[in-house]
PDB file of C-alpha atoms in Angstrom:
ATOM      1  CA  MET Z 101     -14.870  -2.091  27.939  1.00 89.00           C
ATOM      2  CA  LYS Z 102     -12.436   0.754  27.333  1.00 93.00           C
ATOM      3  CA  CYS Z 103     -11.479   1.617  23.712  1.00 96.00           C
ATOM      4  CA  ILE Z 104      -7.585   1.556  23.430  1.00 97.00           C
ATOM      5  CA  ILE Z 105      -7.627   4.455  20.913  1.00 97.00           C
ATOM      6  CA  CYS Z 106     -10.482   7.019  22.379  1.00 96.00           C
ATOM      7  CA  ASN Z 107      -9.744   5.907  25.856  1.00 95.00           C
ATOM      8  CA  ASN Z 108     -13.583   5.845  26.520  1.00 95.00           C
ATOM      9  CA  ASP Z 109     -15.558   3.147  28.433  1.00 94.00           C
ATOM     10  CA  LYS Z 110     -18.141   1.740  26.005  1.00 94.00           C
ATOM     11  CA  GLU Z 111     -20.864  -1.149  25.718  1.00 95.00           C
ATOM     12  CA  PRO Z 112     -19.346  -4.358  24.211  1.00 93.00           C
ATOM     13  CA  SER Z 113     -21.672  -3.776  21.315  1.00 95.00           C
ATOM     14  CA  GLU Z 114     -19.837  -0.644  20.057  1.00 95.00           C
ATOM     15  CA  PHE Z 115     -16.821  -2.463  19.328  1.00 95.00           C
ATOM     16  CA  SER Z 116     -15.577  -4.217  16.216  1.00 95.00           C
ATOM     17  CA  LYS Z 117     -13.005  -5.907  14.660  1.00 95.00           C
ATOM     18  CA  GLU Z 118      -9.560  -3.805  14.262  1.00 96.00           C
ATOM     19  CA  HIS Z 119      -7.125  -5.400  11.926  1.00 96.00           C
ATOM     20  CA  VAL Z 120      -3.834  -4.411  13.417  1.00 97.00           C
ATOM     21  CA  ILE Z 121      -2.294  -4.493   9.911  1.00 96.00           C
ATOM     22  CA  PRO Z 122      -5.003  -3.837   7.218  1.00 95.00           C
ATOM     23  CA  GLU Z 123      -7.020  -6.726   6.191  1.00 93.00           C
ATOM     24  CA  SER Z 124      -6.617  -5.735   2.426  1.00 93.00           C
ATOM     25  CA  ALA Z 125      -2.830  -5.853   3.003  1.00 94.00           C
ATOM     26  CA  GLY Z 126      -3.162  -9.484   3.623  1.00 92.00           C
ATOM     27  CA  SER Z 127      -3.491  -9.959   7.447  1.00 92.00           C
ATOM     28  CA  SER Z 128      -6.249 -11.549   9.322  1.00 91.00           C
ATOM     29  CA  TYR Z 129      -4.817 -10.692  12.684  1.00 93.00           C
ATOM     30  CA  PHE Z 130      -7.419  -8.481  14.467  1.00 95.00           C
ATOM     31  CA  ILE Z 131      -7.926  -7.065  18.045  1.00 95.00           C
ATOM     32  CA  ASP Z 132     -11.230  -6.113  19.384  1.00 95.00           C
ATOM     33  CA  THR Z 133     -10.586  -3.441  21.768  1.00 96.00           C
ATOM     34  CA  VAL Z 134     -11.163  -0.451  19.485  1.00 97.00           C
ATOM     35  CA  CYS Z 135     -14.844   1.123  19.154  1.00 97.00           C
ATOM     36  CA  LYS Z 136     -16.479   1.139  15.826  1.00 96.00           C
ATOM     37  CA  ASP Z 137     -16.188   4.860  15.910  1.00 96.00           C
ATOM     38  CA  CYS Z 138     -12.461   4.635  16.288  1.00 97.00           C
ATOM     39  CA  ASN Z 139     -12.015   1.934  13.906  1.00 97.00           C
ATOM     40  CA  ASN Z 140     -13.656   3.716  10.999  1.00 96.00           C
ATOM     41  CA  LEU Z 141     -11.652   6.627  11.910  1.00 97.00           C
ATOM     42  CA  LEU Z 142      -8.359   4.770  11.702  1.00 97.00           C
ATOM     43  CA  GLY Z 143      -9.662   3.451   8.285  1.00 95.00           C
ATOM     44  CA  ARG Z 144     -10.107   6.641   6.740  1.00 95.00           C
ATOM     45  CA  THR Z 145      -7.050   8.560   8.080  1.00 96.00           C
ATOM     46  CA  ILE Z 146      -4.517   5.996   8.561  1.00 97.00           C
ATOM     47  CA  ASP Z 147      -5.088   2.760   6.809  1.00 96.00           C
ATOM     48  CA  ASN Z 148      -6.458   4.039   3.395  1.00 94.00           C
ATOM     49  CA  LYS Z 149      -3.713   6.329   2.884  1.00 94.00           C
ATOM     50  CA  PHE Z 150      -1.223   3.742   3.746  1.00 95.00           C
ATOM     51  CA  LEU Z 151      -2.930   1.360   1.143  1.00 94.00           C
ATOM     52  CA  ASP Z 152      -3.044   4.041  -1.371  1.00 91.00           C
ATOM     53  CA  ASN Z 153       0.735   4.623  -1.156  1.00 91.00           C
ATOM     54  CA  PHE Z 154       2.664   3.721  -4.393  1.00 87.00           C
ATOM     55  CA  PHE Z 155       5.011   1.320  -2.762  1.00 88.00           C
ATOM     56  CA  VAL Z 156       2.538  -0.301  -0.909  1.00 92.00           C
ATOM     57  CA  LYS Z 157       0.625  -1.014  -4.117  1.00 90.00           C
ATOM     58  CA  LEU Z 158       3.780  -2.355  -5.890  1.00 87.00           C
ATOM     59  CA  TYR Z 159       4.160  -4.989  -3.056  1.00 90.00           C
ATOM     60  CA  LEU Z 160       0.370  -5.655  -2.958  1.00 91.00           C
ATOM     61  CA  SER Z 161       0.708  -6.621  -6.519  1.00 87.00           C
ATOM     62  CA  LYS Z 162       3.882  -8.349  -5.968  1.00 86.00           C
ATOM     63  CA  PHE Z 163       2.176 -10.773  -3.546  1.00 89.00           C
ATOM     64  CA  ASN Z 164      -0.963 -10.881  -5.660  1.00 88.00           C
ATOM     65  CA  ILE Z 165      -2.969  -9.546  -2.482  1.00 90.00           C
ATOM     66  CA  LYS Z 166      -6.486  -8.359  -3.709  1.00 86.00           C
ATOM     67  CA  ASN Z 167      -8.680  -5.980  -2.074  1.00 82.00           C
ATOM     68  CA  LYS Z 168     -12.194  -6.741  -0.867  1.00 80.00           C
ATOM     69  CA  LYS Z 169     -13.643  -6.343  -4.370  1.00 81.00           C
ATOM     70  CA  GLY Z 170     -11.242  -8.972  -5.624  1.00 83.00           C
ATOM     71  CA  LYS Z 171      -9.058  -6.737  -7.402  1.00 82.00           C
ATOM     72  CA  LEU Z 172      -5.431  -5.882  -7.427  1.00 83.00           C
ATOM     73  CA  PRO Z 173      -4.450  -2.011  -6.946  1.00 83.00           C
ATOM     74  CA  LYS Z 174      -4.188   0.106  -9.999  1.00 78.00           C
ATOM     75  CA  LEU Z 175      -0.507   1.279 -10.200  1.00 72.00           C
ATOM     76  CA  TRP Z 176      -1.061   4.068 -12.922  1.00 64.00           C
ATOM     77  CA  THR Z 177      -3.975   6.441 -13.243  1.00 54.00           C
ATOM     78  CA  THR Z 178      -5.534   6.500 -16.680  1.00 50.00           C
ATOM     79  CA  LEU Z 179      -4.309   9.594 -18.663  1.00 43.00           C
ATOM     80  CA  SER Z 180      -7.041  12.066 -19.448  1.00 40.00           C
ATOM     81  CA  ALA Z 181      -7.681  13.399 -23.253  1.00 37.00           C
ATOM     82  CA  ARG Z 182      -6.246  16.678 -23.861  1.00 39.00           C
ATOM     83  CA  LYS Z 183      -9.578  18.293 -25.284  1.00 40.00           C
ATOM     84  CA  ASP Z 184     -11.786  17.160 -22.394  1.00 40.00           C
ATOM     85  CA  SER Z 185     -10.249  16.359 -19.082  1.00 38.00           C
ATOM     86  CA  LYS Z 186     -13.187  14.501 -18.120  1.00 38.00           C
ATOM     87  CA  ILE Z 187     -12.904  11.776 -20.804  1.00 36.00           C
ATOM     88  CA  LYS Z 188     -10.147   9.240 -20.050  1.00 39.00           C
ATOM     89  CA  GLY Z 189      -7.998   7.706 -22.864  1.00 42.00           C
ATOM     90  CA  ILE Z 190      -4.514   6.221 -23.766  1.00 45.00           C
ATOM     91  CA  PRO Z 191      -1.675   7.607 -25.810  1.00 46.00           C
ATOM     92  CA  GLN Z 192      -1.880   6.842 -29.407  1.00 52.00           C
ATOM     93  CA  TYR Z 193       0.106   7.167 -32.585  1.00 49.00           C
ATOM     94  CA  ASN Z 194      -1.025   8.086 -35.949  1.00 51.00           C
ATOM     95  CA  PRO Z 195      -0.222   5.143 -38.429  1.00 46.00           C
ATOM     96  CA  PHE Z 196      -0.445   7.408 -41.539  1.00 45.00           C
ATOM     97  CA  ASN Z 197       2.407   9.709 -40.600  1.00 48.00           C
ATOM     98  CA  ASN Z 198       3.773   7.882 -37.234  1.00 48.00           C
ATOM     99  CA  LYS Z 199       3.505  10.825 -35.167  1.00 54.00           C
ATOM    100  CA  PHE Z 200       2.178  10.869 -31.641  1.00 51.00           C
ATOM    101  CA  ASN Z 201      -1.328  12.365 -31.757  1.00 53.00           C
ATOM    102  CA  GLY Z 202      -2.903  12.398 -28.632  1.00 51.00           C
ATOM    103  CA  TRP Z 203      -5.169  10.026 -26.559  1.00 45.00           C
ATOM    104  CA  LYS Z 204      -7.541   7.543 -27.820  1.00 47.00           C
ATOM    105  CA  TYR Z 205     -11.207   7.177 -26.510  1.00 41.00           C
ATOM    106  CA  ASN Z 206     -14.657   6.278 -27.792  1.00 38.00           C
ATOM    107  CA  ASN Z 207     -14.374   5.605 -31.473  1.00 38.00           C
ATOM    108  CA  ALA Z 208     -10.706   6.015 -32.350  1.00 37.00           C
ATOM    109  CA  ILE Z 209     -10.979   9.570 -33.518  1.00 38.00           C
ATOM    110  CA  THR Z 210      -9.380  12.285 -31.302  1.00 38.00           C
ATOM    111  CA  ASP Z 211      -8.719  15.966 -31.983  1.00 38.00           C
ATOM    112  CA  LEU Z 212      -5.460  17.470 -31.011  1.00 36.00           C
ATOM    113  CA  LYS Z 213      -4.959  21.112 -31.617  1.00 37.00           C
ATOM    114  CA  GLY Z 214      -8.114  21.119 -33.777  1.00 39.00           C
ATOM    115  CA  LYS Z 215      -6.795  18.586 -36.463  1.00 43.00           C
ATOM    116  CA  ALA Z 216      -8.562  15.244 -36.664  1.00 45.00           C
ATOM    117  CA  HIS Z 217      -6.431  12.442 -36.426  1.00 47.00           C
ATOM    118  CA  LEU Z 218      -6.879   8.524 -36.888  1.00 49.00           C
ATOM    119  CA  VAL Z 219      -5.662   5.997 -34.474  1.00 51.00           C
ATOM    120  CA  PHE Z 220      -6.037   2.372 -34.077  1.00 52.00           C
ATOM    121  CA  ASP Z 221      -5.720   0.113 -31.044  1.00 52.00           C
ATOM    122  CA  SER Z 222      -5.188  -2.902 -33.259  1.00 55.00           C
ATOM    123  CA  LYS Z 223      -5.485  -4.439 -36.729  1.00 57.00           C
ATOM    124  CA  GLU Z 224      -8.771  -5.701 -36.100  1.00 57.00           C
ATOM    125  CA  ASP Z 225     -10.396  -2.448 -35.748  1.00 57.00           C
ATOM    126  CA  ILE Z 226      -8.610  -0.603 -38.561  1.00 64.00           C
ATOM    127  CA  GLU Z 227     -11.482  -1.582 -41.293  1.00 69.00           C
ATOM    128  CA  ASP Z 228     -14.242  -0.451 -38.888  1.00 65.00           C
ATOM    129  CA  VAL Z 229     -12.578   3.097 -38.273  1.00 62.00           C
ATOM    130  CA  LEU Z 230     -11.833   3.427 -41.978  1.00 66.00           C
ATOM    131  CA  ARG Z 231     -15.505   2.758 -42.647  1.00 69.00           C
ATOM    132  CA  GLU Z 232     -16.557   5.884 -41.244  1.00 64.00           C
ATOM    133  CA  PHE Z 233     -14.941   7.864 -43.812  1.00 64.00           C
ATOM    134  CA  GLY Z 234     -15.714   8.301 -47.719  1.00 67.00           C
ATOM    135  CA  ASP Z 235     -13.222   7.175 -50.295  1.00 72.00           C
ATOM    136  CA  ASP Z 236     -12.715  10.792 -51.064  1.00 70.00           C
ATOM    137  CA  GLU Z 237     -11.956  11.825 -47.478  1.00 63.00           C
ATOM    138  CA  LEU Z 238      -9.040   9.516 -46.753  1.00 63.00           C
ATOM    139  CA  PRO Z 239      -6.529   7.818 -48.980  1.00 69.00           C
ATOM    140  CA  LYS Z 240      -7.639   4.524 -47.262  1.00 72.00           C
ATOM    141  CA  ASP Z 241      -5.242   1.909 -49.484  1.00 76.00           C
ATOM    142  CA  GLU Z 242      -2.277   4.145 -48.369  1.00 69.00           C
ATOM    143  CA  ILE Z 243      -3.280   4.095 -44.728  1.00 64.00           C
ATOM    144  CA  ARG Z 244      -3.881   0.440 -44.733  1.00 67.00           C
ATOM    145  CA  LYS Z 245      -0.215  -0.242 -46.356  1.00 66.00           C
ATOM    146  CA  LYS Z 246       1.279   2.084 -43.883  1.00 59.00           C
ATOM    147  CA  PHE Z 247      -0.637   0.429 -40.816  1.00 57.00           C
ATOM    148  CA  TYR Z 248       0.218  -3.116 -41.969  1.00 59.00           C
ATOM    149  CA  GLU Z 249       3.482  -3.174 -43.695  1.00 57.00           C
ATOM    150  CA  GLY Z 250       5.150  -0.023 -42.027  1.00 50.00           C
ATOM    151  CA  ASP Z 251       7.659  -0.715 -39.258  1.00 44.00           C
ATOM    152  CA  TYR Z 252       7.695   2.595 -37.479  1.00 40.00           C
ATOM    153  CA  SER Z 253       8.025   1.440 -33.781  1.00 43.00           C
ATOM    154  CA  ASP Z 254      11.372   3.413 -33.884  1.00 40.00           C
ATOM    155  CA  GLU Z 255       9.827   6.519 -34.468  1.00 40.00           C
ATOM    156  CA  HIS Z 256       7.441   6.601 -31.584  1.00 41.00           C
ATOM    157  CA  GLN Z 257       8.148   9.152 -29.128  1.00 41.00           C
ATOM    158  CA  GLU Z 258       8.714   7.675 -25.676  1.00 45.00           C
ATOM    159  CA  LEU Z 259       5.919   8.236 -23.086  1.00 46.00           C
ATOM    160  CA  VAL Z 260       7.667   8.845 -19.562  1.00 52.00           C
ATOM    161  CA  LEU Z 261       5.549   8.923 -16.525  1.00 54.00           C
ATOM    162  CA  HIS Z 262       6.912  10.457 -13.258  1.00 58.00           C
ATOM    163  CA  ARG Z 263       5.524   9.751  -9.901  1.00 63.00           C
ATOM    164  CA  GLU Z 264       6.526  11.298  -6.676  1.00 68.00           C
ATOM    165  CA  VAL Z 265       6.349   8.756  -3.661  1.00 72.00           C
ATOM    166  CA  TYR Z 266       6.368   9.594  -0.195  1.00 80.00           C
ATOM    167  CA  LEU Z 267       6.817   7.273   2.880  1.00 88.00           C
ATOM    168  CA  GLU Z 268       4.859   9.454   5.532  1.00 92.00           C
ATOM    169  CA  GLU Z 269       1.934   7.350   5.085  1.00 94.00           C
ATOM    170  CA  LEU Z 270       3.895   4.007   6.075  1.00 95.00           C
ATOM    171  CA  PHE Z 271       5.051   5.799   9.174  1.00 96.00           C
ATOM    172  CA  PHE Z 272       1.694   6.796  10.371  1.00 97.00           C
ATOM    173  CA  GLU Z 273       0.746   3.219   9.775  1.00 97.00           C
ATOM    174  CA  ALA Z 274       3.675   1.942  11.732  1.00 97.00           C
ATOM    175  CA  ILE Z 275       2.819   4.000  14.727  1.00 97.00           C
ATOM    176  CA  LYS Z 276      -0.781   2.579  14.861  1.00 98.00           C
ATOM    177  CA  ILE Z 277       0.585  -1.043  14.272  1.00 97.00           C
ATOM    178  CA  ALA Z 278       3.114  -0.562  17.217  1.00 97.00           C
ATOM    179  CA  TYR Z 279       0.718   1.040  19.511  1.00 97.00           C
ATOM    180  CA  GLU Z 280      -2.255  -1.502  18.854  1.00 97.00           C
ATOM    181  CA  PHE Z 281       0.148  -4.550  19.236  1.00 96.00           C
ATOM    182  CA  ALA Z 282       1.734  -3.190  22.322  1.00 95.00           C
ATOM    183  CA  SER Z 283      -1.799  -2.440  23.911  1.00 95.00           C
ATOM    184  CA  SER Z 284      -2.844  -5.916  22.687  1.00 94.00           C
ATOM    185  CA  ILE Z 285       0.099  -7.467  24.686  1.00 92.00           C
ATOM    186  CA  LEU Z 286       0.556  -5.278  27.963  1.00 92.00           C
ATOM    187  CA  GLY Z 287      -2.963  -4.711  28.593  1.00 90.00           C
ATOM    188  CA  GLU Z 288      -4.926  -1.682  30.048  1.00 89.00           C
ATOM    189  CA  ASN Z 289      -1.778  -0.996  32.250  1.00 90.00           C
ATOM    190  CA  TYR Z 290       0.007   0.529  29.155  1.00 95.00           C
ATOM    191  CA  LEU Z 291      -2.898   2.770  28.323  1.00 95.00           C
ATOM    192  CA  ASN Z 292      -1.620   5.416  31.135  1.00 95.00           C
ATOM    193  CA  ASP Z 293       1.814   5.311  29.794  1.00 96.00           C
ATOM    194  CA  PRO Z 294       3.300   8.431  28.342  1.00 97.00           C
ATOM    195  CA  PHE Z 295       3.846   6.978  25.017  1.00 97.00           C
ATOM    196  CA  ALA Z 296       0.395   5.474  24.767  1.00 97.00           C
ATOM    197  CA  ILE Z 297      -1.143   8.792  25.492  1.00 97.00           C
ATOM    198  CA  GLU Z 298       0.866  10.295  23.045  1.00 97.00           C
ATOM    199  CA  PHE Z 299       0.233   7.758  20.222  1.00 98.00           C
ATOM    200  CA  ARG Z 300      -3.484   8.009  20.783  1.00 97.00           C
ATOM    201  CA  GLU Z 301      -3.243  11.795  20.253  1.00 97.00           C
ATOM    202  CA  ILE Z 302      -1.386  11.169  17.120  1.00 97.00           C
ATOM    203  CA  LEU Z 303      -3.905   8.427  15.761  1.00 97.00           C
ATOM    204  CA  LEU Z 304      -7.109  10.488  16.596  1.00 97.00           C
ATOM    205  CA  ASN Z 305      -5.737  13.776  15.067  1.00 96.00           C
ATOM    206  CA  SER Z 306      -3.214  12.629  12.531  1.00 95.00           C
ATOM    207  CA  SER Z 307      -3.725  15.423   9.912  1.00 94.00           C
ATOM    208  CA  ASN Z 308      -2.291  17.961  12.628  1.00 96.00           C
ATOM    209  CA  TYR Z 309       1.074  15.978  12.444  1.00 95.00           C
ATOM    210  CA  THR Z 310       3.736  15.605  10.185  1.00 94.00           C
ATOM    211  CA  PHE Z 311       6.708  13.048   9.666  1.00 93.00           C
ATOM    212  CA  ASP Z 312       8.933  15.302  11.577  1.00 93.00           C
ATOM    213  CA  ASP Z 313       6.548  15.302  14.506  1.00 95.00           C
ATOM    214  CA  ILE Z 314       6.533  11.257  14.795  1.00 96.00           C
ATOM    215  CA  ASN Z 315      10.088  10.698  13.894  1.00 95.00           C
ATOM    216  CA  LYS Z 316      11.294  10.841  17.404  1.00 95.00           C
ATOM    217  CA  TYR Z 317       9.702   7.385  18.030  1.00 96.00           C
ATOM    218  CA  PHE Z 318      11.550   5.472  15.518  1.00 95.00           C
ATOM    219  CA  PHE Z 319      14.794   3.895  16.363  1.00 87.00           C
ATOM    220  CA  ASN Z 320      15.442   2.895  12.716  1.00 85.00           C
ATOM    221  CA  PHE Z 321      13.922   2.478   9.477  1.00 89.00           C
ATOM    222  CA  ASN Z 322      15.509   0.324   6.511  1.00 87.00           C
ATOM    223  CA  TYR Z 323      14.804  -2.400   3.982  1.00 84.00           C
ATOM    224  CA  GLU Z 324      15.602  -5.931   4.468  1.00 76.00           C
ATOM    225  CA  ASP Z 325      13.959  -9.320   4.228  1.00 74.00           C
ATOM    226  CA  SER Z 326      12.256 -10.804   7.056  1.00 71.00           C
ATOM    227  CA  ILE Z 327      14.558 -13.691   8.831  1.00 71.00           C
ATOM    228  CA  PHE Z 328      11.296 -15.937   8.766  1.00 71.00           C
ATOM    229  CA  LYS Z 329      10.423 -18.235   5.915  1.00 70.00           C
ATOM    230  CA  ASP Z 330       7.156 -17.769   4.204  1.00 78.00           C
ATOM    231  CA  THR Z 331       6.211 -14.752   6.114  1.00 87.00           C
ATOM    232  CA  LEU Z 332       4.433 -11.843   4.832  1.00 91.00           C
ATOM    233  CA  HIS Z 333       4.471  -9.570   7.515  1.00 94.00           C
ATOM    234  CA  SER Z 334       6.004  -9.463  11.351  1.00 91.00           C
ATOM    235  CA  ILE Z 335       5.558  -7.858  14.493  1.00 94.00           C
ATOM    236  CA  PHE Z 336       8.018  -8.293  17.481  1.00 91.00           C
ATOM    237  CA  LEU Z 337       7.723  -6.561  20.830  1.00 92.00           C
ATOM    238  CA  MET Z 338      11.056  -6.802  22.673  1.00 88.00           C
ATOM    239  CA  ARG Z 339      13.352  -5.050  24.956  1.00 86.00           C
ATOM    240  CA  VAL Z 340      16.260  -2.907  23.384  1.00 85.00           C
ATOM    241  CA  GLU Z 341      18.310  -1.443  26.067  1.00 83.00           C
ATOM    242  CA  ASN Z 342      16.148   0.759  28.202  1.00 88.00           C
ATOM    243  CA  SER Z 343      13.084   0.709  26.057  1.00 91.00           C
ATOM    244  CA  LEU Z 344      10.432  -1.468  24.936  1.00 93.00           C
ATOM    245  CA  VAL Z 345      10.297  -1.502  21.124  1.00 94.00           C
ATOM    246  CA  VAL Z 346       7.930  -2.784  18.393  1.00 95.00           C
ATOM    247  CA  SER Z 347       9.618  -3.885  15.348  1.00 92.00           C
ATOM    248  CA  ILE Z 348       7.710  -4.239  12.367  1.00 94.00           C
ATOM    249  CA  ASN Z 349       8.458  -5.803   8.987  1.00 93.00           C
ATOM    250  CA  LEU Z 350       5.786  -5.214   6.399  1.00 94.00           C
ATOM    251  CA  PHE Z 351       5.829  -7.258   3.013  1.00 92.00           C
ATOM    252  CA  ASN Z 352       9.154  -8.870   3.901  1.00 88.00           C
ATOM    253  CA  CYS Z 353      10.618  -5.424   3.309  1.00 88.00           C
ATOM    254  CA  PHE Z 354       9.890  -2.305   5.220  1.00 91.00           C
ATOM    255  CA  VAL Z 355      11.356  -2.686   8.558  1.00 92.00           C
ATOM    256  CA  PHE Z 356      10.450   0.011  11.374  1.00 94.00           C
ATOM    257  CA  SER Z 357      11.516  -0.180  15.105  1.00 94.00           C
ATOM    258  CA  VAL Z 358       9.097   2.070  17.135  1.00 96.00           C
ATOM    259  CA  GLU Z 359      10.065   2.758  20.880  1.00 96.00           C
ATOM    260  CA  VAL Z 360       6.669   2.294  22.769  1.00 96.00           C
ATOM    261  CA  SER Z 361       7.734   2.671  26.436  1.00 96.00           C
ATOM    262  CA  LYS Z 362      10.358   3.216  28.837  1.00 95.00           C
ATOM    263  CA  ASN Z 363       8.750   1.112  31.690  1.00 94.00           C
ATOM    264  CA  LEU Z 364      10.521  -2.214  31.444  1.00 90.00           C
ATOM    265  CA  ASN Z 365       8.196  -3.603  34.252  1.00 90.00           C
ATOM    266  CA  LEU Z 366       5.275  -3.831  31.815  1.00 90.00           C
ATOM    267  CA  ILE Z 367       6.666  -7.096  30.841  1.00 84.00           C
ATOM    268  CA  PRO Z 368       8.033  -9.985  32.742  1.00 76.00           C
ATOM    269  CA  LYS Z 369      11.972 -10.089  33.418  1.00 73.00           C
ATOM    270  CA  ASN Z 370      12.411 -13.666  31.834  1.00 69.00           C
ATOM    271  CA  LEU Z 371      10.252 -12.627  28.722  1.00 72.00           C
ATOM    272  CA  PHE Z 372      12.407 -12.428  25.493  1.00 70.00           C
ATOM    273  CA  GLY Z 373       9.665 -11.286  23.279  1.00 76.00           C
ATOM    274  CA  ASN Z 374       6.215 -11.460  21.915  1.00 83.00           C
ATOM    275  CA  PHE Z 375       5.961 -12.259  18.160  1.00 82.00           C
ATOM    276  CA  LEU Z 376       3.346 -12.257  15.570  1.00 86.00           C
ATOM    277  CA  LEU Z 377       3.963 -13.592  12.173  1.00 86.00           C
ATOM    278  CA  VAL Z 378       1.684 -13.179   9.241  1.00 90.00           C
ATOM    279  CA  ASN Z 379       1.946 -15.821   6.573  1.00 85.00           C
ATOM    280  CA  LEU Z 380       1.678 -15.732   2.859  1.00 85.00           C
ATOM    281  CA  ASP Z 381      -1.627 -17.563   3.042  1.00 83.00           C
ATOM    282  CA  GLU Z 382      -2.654 -14.508   5.484  1.00 80.00           C
ATOM    283  CA  SER Z 383      -2.915 -16.934   8.582  1.00 83.00           C
ATOM    284  CA  PHE Z 384      -0.843 -15.897  11.356  1.00 87.00           C
ATOM    285  CA  SER Z 385       1.111 -17.232  14.450  1.00 83.00           C
ATOM    286  CA  LYS Z 386       1.804 -15.870  17.666  1.00 82.00           C
ATOM    287  CA  PHE Z 387       4.904 -16.789  19.912  1.00 78.00           C
ATOM    288  CA  ASN Z 388       5.479 -15.659  23.453  1.00 76.00           C
ATOM    289  CA  ILE Z 389       9.323 -16.340  23.939  1.00 72.00           C
ATOM    290  CA  ASN Z 390      10.741 -16.661  27.503  1.00 68.00           C
ATOM    291  CA  GLY Z 391      12.951 -19.644  28.714  1.00 52.00           C
ATOM    292  CA  ASP Z 392      10.699 -22.390  27.156  1.00 53.00           C
ATOM    293  CA  ASP Z 393      13.356 -24.432  24.822  1.00 46.00           C
ATOM    294  CA  LEU Z 394      10.358 -25.830  22.899  1.00 43.00           C
ATOM    295  CA  LYS Z 395       9.184 -22.681  21.693  1.00 52.00           C
ATOM    296  CA  ILE Z 396      12.474 -21.281  20.681  1.00 51.00           C
ATOM    297  CA  LEU Z 397      13.181 -24.494  18.819  1.00 49.00           C
ATOM    298  CA  GLU Z 398       9.943 -23.939  17.260  1.00 54.00           C
ATOM    299  CA  LEU Z 399      10.881 -20.484  16.243  1.00 51.00           C
ATOM    300  CA  LYS Z 400      14.118 -21.585  14.921  1.00 50.00           C
ATOM    301  CA  ASP Z 401      12.521 -23.836  12.441  1.00 55.00           C
ATOM    302  CA  ARG Z 402      10.859 -20.889  11.031  1.00 50.00           C
ATOM    303  CA  LEU Z 403      14.055 -19.238  10.277  1.00 48.00           C
ATOM    304  CA  LYS Z 404      15.346 -19.037   6.640  1.00 45.00           C
ATOM    305  CA  GLY Z 405      18.026 -21.446   5.892  1.00 44.00           C
ATOM    306  CA  THR Z 406      17.050 -24.189   8.464  1.00 43.00           C
TER     307      THR Z 406
END
């Protein structure tokens, strides 16, 4: 049995399930033509980077797709304390003077530039914090009054978080999806195609490639809703002019069109296309569309607005 990634013959026991679209992205569709070593490699170098992309995390949260541990992705990292970068905390304001005073951790006492400041998460813990100080150390009644009665929200400094987001990880994932889907449809005859050989090299050594190196395989990339109802992801293999193209729609938003071959003889002449629809409930449907009117009608029933 030949692995479609390393192109080596291996025993059946050396293969494992390879999810064409990562399972943690809400897809249950898998192939069994990838060996365990290559499966692990793709997970580390392609899938995990894709799942860690900020845009992907946003859509995982939007569709309530939890990871294997049953948790939604964390969109923002926790800010670290100024005094000790190893201590995690959250920004706080001093209720006594309304000034931003750093990050809160442990027992609500932080040092900022050598000075002690008092911070409270809520009214419930103010007494616990004040109890740690003597009456001669702090004007407790004045602090309580300011905390409970004062309206100083307008005086708070605005906390602005900046995040740089790159889409390169999505394009490498699209190469993987396009190649694996094309291989599953076209079979071993596709493995010797010049495009297939190049895709395998990219997937095996992705760290050696940049977006500029792989951009030539993409017909287009845009943002648009899927034409199918109740669909999370979709993959289409079809003829486009003189090429075979895999069109990928991820999260009903990101659309990639990847050229996978110029050999039109790899698919029957009467074949319109091969379709994979991953539903919102993570199930999937496959369609092989040619001249079968019933199949076309079934597909049209899935279209939005019907």
